[in-house]
CSV table of C-alpha atoms in Angstrom, one decimal:
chain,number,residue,atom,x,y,z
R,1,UNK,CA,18.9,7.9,11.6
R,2,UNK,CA,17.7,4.9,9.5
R,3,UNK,CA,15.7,2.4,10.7
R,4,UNK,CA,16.4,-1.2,8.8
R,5,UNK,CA,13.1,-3.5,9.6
R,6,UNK,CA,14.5,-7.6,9.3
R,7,UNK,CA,11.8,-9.9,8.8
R,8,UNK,CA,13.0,-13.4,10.2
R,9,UNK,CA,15.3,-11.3,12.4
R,10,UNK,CA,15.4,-14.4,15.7
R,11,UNK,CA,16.0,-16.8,12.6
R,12,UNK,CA,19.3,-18.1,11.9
R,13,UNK,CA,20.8,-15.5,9.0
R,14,UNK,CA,18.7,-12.8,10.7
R,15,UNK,CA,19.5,-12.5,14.1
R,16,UNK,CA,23.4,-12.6,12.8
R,17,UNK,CA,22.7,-10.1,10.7
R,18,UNK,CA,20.7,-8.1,12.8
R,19,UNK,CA,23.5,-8.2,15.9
R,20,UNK,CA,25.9,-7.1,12.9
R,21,UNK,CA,23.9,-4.5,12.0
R,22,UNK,CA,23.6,-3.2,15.9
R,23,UNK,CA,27.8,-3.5,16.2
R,24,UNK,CA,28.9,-1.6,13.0
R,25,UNK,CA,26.3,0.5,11.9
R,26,UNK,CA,24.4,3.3,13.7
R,27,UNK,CA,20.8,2.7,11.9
R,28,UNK,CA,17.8,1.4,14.6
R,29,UNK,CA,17.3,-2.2,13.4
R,30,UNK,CA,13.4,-3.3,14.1
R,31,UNK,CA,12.6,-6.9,14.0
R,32,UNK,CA,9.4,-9.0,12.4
R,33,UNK,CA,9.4,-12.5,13.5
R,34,UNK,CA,6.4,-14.8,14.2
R,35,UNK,CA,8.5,-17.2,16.5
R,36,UNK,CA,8.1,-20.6,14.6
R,37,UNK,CA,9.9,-23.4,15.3
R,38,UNK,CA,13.2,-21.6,14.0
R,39,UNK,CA,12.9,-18.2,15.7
R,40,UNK,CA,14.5,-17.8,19.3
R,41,UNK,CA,14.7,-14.7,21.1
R,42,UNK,CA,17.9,-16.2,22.9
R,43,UNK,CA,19.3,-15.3,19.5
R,44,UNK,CA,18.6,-11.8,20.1
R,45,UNK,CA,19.2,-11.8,23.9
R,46,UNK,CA,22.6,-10.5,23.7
R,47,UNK,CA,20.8,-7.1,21.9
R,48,UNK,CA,17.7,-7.0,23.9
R,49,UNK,CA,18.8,-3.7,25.9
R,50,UNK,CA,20.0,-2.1,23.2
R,51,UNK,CA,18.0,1.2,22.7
R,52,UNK,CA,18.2,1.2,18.6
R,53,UNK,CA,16.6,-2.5,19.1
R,54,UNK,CA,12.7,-3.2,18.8
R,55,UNK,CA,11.0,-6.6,18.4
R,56,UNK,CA,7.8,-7.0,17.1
R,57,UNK,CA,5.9,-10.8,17.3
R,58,UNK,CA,4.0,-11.0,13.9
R,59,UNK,CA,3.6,-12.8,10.8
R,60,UNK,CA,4.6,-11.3,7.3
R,61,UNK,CA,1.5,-12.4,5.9
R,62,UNK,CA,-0.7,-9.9,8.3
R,63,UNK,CA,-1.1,-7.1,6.1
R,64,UNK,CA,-2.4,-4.7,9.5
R,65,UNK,CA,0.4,-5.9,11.5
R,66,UNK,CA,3.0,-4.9,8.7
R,67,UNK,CA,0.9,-1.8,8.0
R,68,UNK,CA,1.2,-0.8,11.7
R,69,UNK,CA,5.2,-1.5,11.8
R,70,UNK,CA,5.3,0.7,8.9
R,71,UNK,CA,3.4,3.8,10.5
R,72,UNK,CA,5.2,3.3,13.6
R,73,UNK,CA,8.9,2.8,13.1
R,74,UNK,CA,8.7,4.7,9.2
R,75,UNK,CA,11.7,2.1,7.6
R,76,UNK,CA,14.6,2.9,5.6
R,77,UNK,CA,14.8,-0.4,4.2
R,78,UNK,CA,13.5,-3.8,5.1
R,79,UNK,CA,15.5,-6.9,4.9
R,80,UNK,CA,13.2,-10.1,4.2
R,81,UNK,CA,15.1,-13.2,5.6
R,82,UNK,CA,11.4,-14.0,7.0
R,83,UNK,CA,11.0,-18.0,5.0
R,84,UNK,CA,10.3,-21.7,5.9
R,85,UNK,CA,13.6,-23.2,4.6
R,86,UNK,CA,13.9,-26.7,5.5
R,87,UNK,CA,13.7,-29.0,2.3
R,88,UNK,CA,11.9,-32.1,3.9
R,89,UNK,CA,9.4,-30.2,5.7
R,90,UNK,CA,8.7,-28.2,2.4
R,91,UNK,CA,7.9,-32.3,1.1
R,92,UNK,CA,6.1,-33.3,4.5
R,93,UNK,CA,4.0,-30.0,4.7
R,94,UNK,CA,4.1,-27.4,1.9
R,95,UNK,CA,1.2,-25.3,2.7
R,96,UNK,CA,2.9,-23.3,5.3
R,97,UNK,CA,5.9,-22.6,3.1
R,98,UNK,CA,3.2,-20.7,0.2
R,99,UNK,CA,2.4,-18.9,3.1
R,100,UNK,CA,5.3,-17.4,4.6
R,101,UNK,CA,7.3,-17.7,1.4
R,102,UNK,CA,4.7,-16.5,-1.2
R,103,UNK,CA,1.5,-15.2,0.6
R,104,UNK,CA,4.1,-13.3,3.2
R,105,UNK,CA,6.3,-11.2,0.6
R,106,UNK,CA,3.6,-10.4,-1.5
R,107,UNK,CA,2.1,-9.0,1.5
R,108,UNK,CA,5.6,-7.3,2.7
R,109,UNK,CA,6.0,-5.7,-1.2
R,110,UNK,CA,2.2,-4.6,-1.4
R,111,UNK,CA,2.9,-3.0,2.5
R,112,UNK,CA,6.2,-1.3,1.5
R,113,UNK,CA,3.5,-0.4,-1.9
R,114,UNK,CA,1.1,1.6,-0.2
R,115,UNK,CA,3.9,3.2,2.5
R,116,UNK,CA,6.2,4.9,-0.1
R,117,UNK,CA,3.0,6.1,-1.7
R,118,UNK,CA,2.2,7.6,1.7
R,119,UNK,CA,5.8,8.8,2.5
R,120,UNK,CA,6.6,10.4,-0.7
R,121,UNK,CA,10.0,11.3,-1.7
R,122,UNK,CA,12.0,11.8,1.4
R,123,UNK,CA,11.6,8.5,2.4
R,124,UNK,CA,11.4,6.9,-1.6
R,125,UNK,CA,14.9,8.2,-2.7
R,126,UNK,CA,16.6,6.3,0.2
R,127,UNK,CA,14.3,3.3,1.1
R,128,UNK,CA,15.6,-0.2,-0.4
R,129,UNK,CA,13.6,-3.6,-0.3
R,130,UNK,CA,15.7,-6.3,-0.1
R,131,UNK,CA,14.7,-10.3,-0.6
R,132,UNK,CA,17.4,-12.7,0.4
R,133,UNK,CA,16.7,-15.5,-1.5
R,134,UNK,CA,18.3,-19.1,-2.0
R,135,UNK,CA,20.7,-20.9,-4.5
R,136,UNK,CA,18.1,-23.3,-4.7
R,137,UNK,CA,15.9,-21.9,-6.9
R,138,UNK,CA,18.0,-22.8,-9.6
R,139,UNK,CA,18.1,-26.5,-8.8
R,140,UNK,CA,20.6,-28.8,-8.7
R,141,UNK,CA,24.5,-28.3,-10.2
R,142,UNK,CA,26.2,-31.2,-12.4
R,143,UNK,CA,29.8,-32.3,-11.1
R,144,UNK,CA,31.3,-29.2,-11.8
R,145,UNK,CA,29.6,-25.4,-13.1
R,146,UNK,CA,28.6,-22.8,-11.0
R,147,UNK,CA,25.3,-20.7,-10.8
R,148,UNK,CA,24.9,-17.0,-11.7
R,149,UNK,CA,21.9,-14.3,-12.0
R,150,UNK,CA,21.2,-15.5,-15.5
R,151,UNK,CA,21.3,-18.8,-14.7
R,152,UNK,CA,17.7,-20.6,-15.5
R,153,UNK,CA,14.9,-21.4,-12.6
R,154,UNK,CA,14.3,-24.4,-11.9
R,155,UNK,CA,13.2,-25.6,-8.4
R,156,UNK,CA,12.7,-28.8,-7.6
R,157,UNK,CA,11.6,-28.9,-4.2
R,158,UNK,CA,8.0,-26.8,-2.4
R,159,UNK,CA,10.7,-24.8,-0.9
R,160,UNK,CA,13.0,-24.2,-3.6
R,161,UNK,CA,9.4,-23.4,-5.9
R,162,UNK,CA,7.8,-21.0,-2.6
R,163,UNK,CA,11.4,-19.4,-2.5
R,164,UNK,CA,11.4,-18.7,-6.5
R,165,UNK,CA,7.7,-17.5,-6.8
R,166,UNK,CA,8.7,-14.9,-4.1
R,167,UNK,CA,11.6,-14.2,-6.3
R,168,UNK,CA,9.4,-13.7,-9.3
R,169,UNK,CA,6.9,-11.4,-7.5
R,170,UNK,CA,9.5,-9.2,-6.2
R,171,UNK,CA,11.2,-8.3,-9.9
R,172,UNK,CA,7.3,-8.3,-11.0
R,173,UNK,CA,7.2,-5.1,-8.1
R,174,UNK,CA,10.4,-3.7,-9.2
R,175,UNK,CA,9.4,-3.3,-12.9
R,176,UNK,CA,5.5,-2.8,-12.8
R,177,UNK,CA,5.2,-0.3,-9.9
R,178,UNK,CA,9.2,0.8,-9.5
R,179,UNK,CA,9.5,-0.3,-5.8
R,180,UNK,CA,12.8,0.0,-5.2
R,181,UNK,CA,14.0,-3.9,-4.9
R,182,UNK,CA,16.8,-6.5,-4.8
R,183,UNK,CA,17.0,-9.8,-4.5
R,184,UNK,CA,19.7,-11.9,-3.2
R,185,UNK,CA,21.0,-15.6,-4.1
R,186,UNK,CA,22.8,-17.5,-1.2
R,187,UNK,CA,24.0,-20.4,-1.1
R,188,UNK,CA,23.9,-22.7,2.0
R,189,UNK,CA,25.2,-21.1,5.3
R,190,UNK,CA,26.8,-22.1,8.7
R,191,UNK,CA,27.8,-20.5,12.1
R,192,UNK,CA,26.7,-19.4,15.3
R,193,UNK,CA,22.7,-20.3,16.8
R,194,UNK,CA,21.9,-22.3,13.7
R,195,UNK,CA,18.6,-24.2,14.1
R,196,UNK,CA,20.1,-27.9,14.5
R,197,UNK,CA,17.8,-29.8,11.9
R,198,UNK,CA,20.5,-28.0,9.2
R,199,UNK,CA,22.9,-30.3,8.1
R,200,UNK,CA,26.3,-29.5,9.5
R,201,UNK,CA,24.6,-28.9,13.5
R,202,UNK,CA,23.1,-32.0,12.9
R,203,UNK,CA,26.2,-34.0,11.5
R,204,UNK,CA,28.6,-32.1,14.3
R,205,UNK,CA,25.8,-33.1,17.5
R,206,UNK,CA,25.2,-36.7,15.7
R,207,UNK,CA,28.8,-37.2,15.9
R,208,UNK,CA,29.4,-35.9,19.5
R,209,UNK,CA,26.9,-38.4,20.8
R,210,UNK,CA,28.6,-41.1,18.2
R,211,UNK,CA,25.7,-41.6,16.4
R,212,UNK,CA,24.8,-42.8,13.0
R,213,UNK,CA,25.1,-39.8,10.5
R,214,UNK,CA,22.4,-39.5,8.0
R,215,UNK,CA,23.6,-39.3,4.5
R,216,UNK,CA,21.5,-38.0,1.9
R,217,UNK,CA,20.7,-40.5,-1.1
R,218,UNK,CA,23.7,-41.9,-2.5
R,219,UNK,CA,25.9,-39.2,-1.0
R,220,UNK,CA,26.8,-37.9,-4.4
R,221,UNK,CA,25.5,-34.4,-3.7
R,222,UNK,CA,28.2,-31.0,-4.0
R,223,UNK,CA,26.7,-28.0,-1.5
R,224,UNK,CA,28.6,-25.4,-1.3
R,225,UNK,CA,28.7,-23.4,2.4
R,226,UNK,CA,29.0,-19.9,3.2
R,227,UNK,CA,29.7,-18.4,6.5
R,228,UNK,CA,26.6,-16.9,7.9
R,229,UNK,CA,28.7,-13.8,8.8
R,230,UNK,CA,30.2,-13.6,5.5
R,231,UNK,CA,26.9,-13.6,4.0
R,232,UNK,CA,25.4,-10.6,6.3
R,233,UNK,CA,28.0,-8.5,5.2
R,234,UNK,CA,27.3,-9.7,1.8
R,235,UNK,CA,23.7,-8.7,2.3
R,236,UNK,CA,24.7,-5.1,3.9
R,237,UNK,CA,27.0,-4.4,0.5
R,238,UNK,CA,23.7,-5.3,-1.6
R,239,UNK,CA,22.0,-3.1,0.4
R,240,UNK,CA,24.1,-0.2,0.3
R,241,UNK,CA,25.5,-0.8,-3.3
R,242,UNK,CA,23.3,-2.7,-5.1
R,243,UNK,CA,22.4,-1.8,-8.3
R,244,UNK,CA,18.6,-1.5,-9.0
């Protein structure tokens, strides 16, 4: 049976993605999430029985914790949807988005490093690292275009810069020591248990109670939105089919 480990997995994206994986596939899904602000284990509560379920309380950037996960639960493939993702608290307070963002993959690639090394090749031909990163990373689209892979970097936020230096250090992985990685580019989501700061919770419960609704600089702005469950099974395709 595989085990999939999700970083982030009482997050937003992750705890969809993990009560996907749980419904329609028949690997053990194992959980890393430190419980910030974002993470809720109500997100999870509808999973919590489920014998292929574990949850494990740590942070990505605690090389023994991951180290131990590793040992214990020997993964298949790891999902990293572990991030700080909110654009004005990257402005307000950027330190802890170079941790988690930058400090915490480097420490989840360097872990999945040394436990393929260990493993050897039963567990090297199949096991897939996979970074869901952020449309952001590219910056910010004119009136009409579209971004691609081969589009150019070019964050202009902490967040957006924390989300591409991770980006950067996975394909460094990939092509210096051949850990088997991809990385993903979403762009913004919506759906169930998101964390109401995000825009659209916060525009839907603002206009419940009939309050103001706060509009972004001149309100000129194009985001695109993508339904979180559309994007998990995005992300599961990538992980079974992508091309390393």
């Amino acid at each position: 049976m595989n085990t999939i480990v999700v970083t982030g997995g009482a997050g937003f994206i992750g705890s969809n993605l993990v009560r996907l994986l749980l419904a329609e596939s028949a690997s053990r899904v194992v959980v890393i999430d430190n419980l910030t602000y974002a993470g809720n284990l109500q997100s999870l509560a509808e999973v919590a029985d489920n014998p292929r379920f574990h949850f494990v309380q740590a942070d990505i950037a605690d090389r023994t914790a991951l180290d131990e996960i590793f040992r214990t639960h020997t993964p298949t493939a790891i999902v990293n949807l572990a991030a700080e993702t909110h654009v004005d608290r990257s402005i307000d307070a950027p330190e802890a988005f170079i941790h988690s963002n930058v400090l915490g993959t480097f420490q989840l690639l360097e872990a999945s490093r040394a436990y393929l090394a260990a493993a050897g090749l039963s567990v090297g031909s199949r096991f897939r690292f996979l970074h869901v990163s952020t449309d952001e990373v590219y910056g910010s689209l004119g009136p009409t275009g579209a971004f691609s892979e081969t589009t150019a970097y070019a964050p202009n936020s902490p967040y957006s810069a924390s989300k591409a230096a991770a980006d950067h250090l996975v394909r460094a992985w990939f092509h210096t020591y051949k850990l088997p990685a991809l990385v993903t580019n979403c762009s913004n989501n919506y759906g169930p248990n998101q964390f109401p700061e995000k825009f659209l919770p916060l525009f839907l419960l603002n206009a419940l109670d009939a309050r103001d609704l706060p509009i972004y600089g001149d309100g000129g702005q194009i985001r695109d939105w993508l339904y979180v469950e559309d994007h998990c099974r995005g992300i599961l395709l990538a992980l079974e089919r992508g091309i390393l």
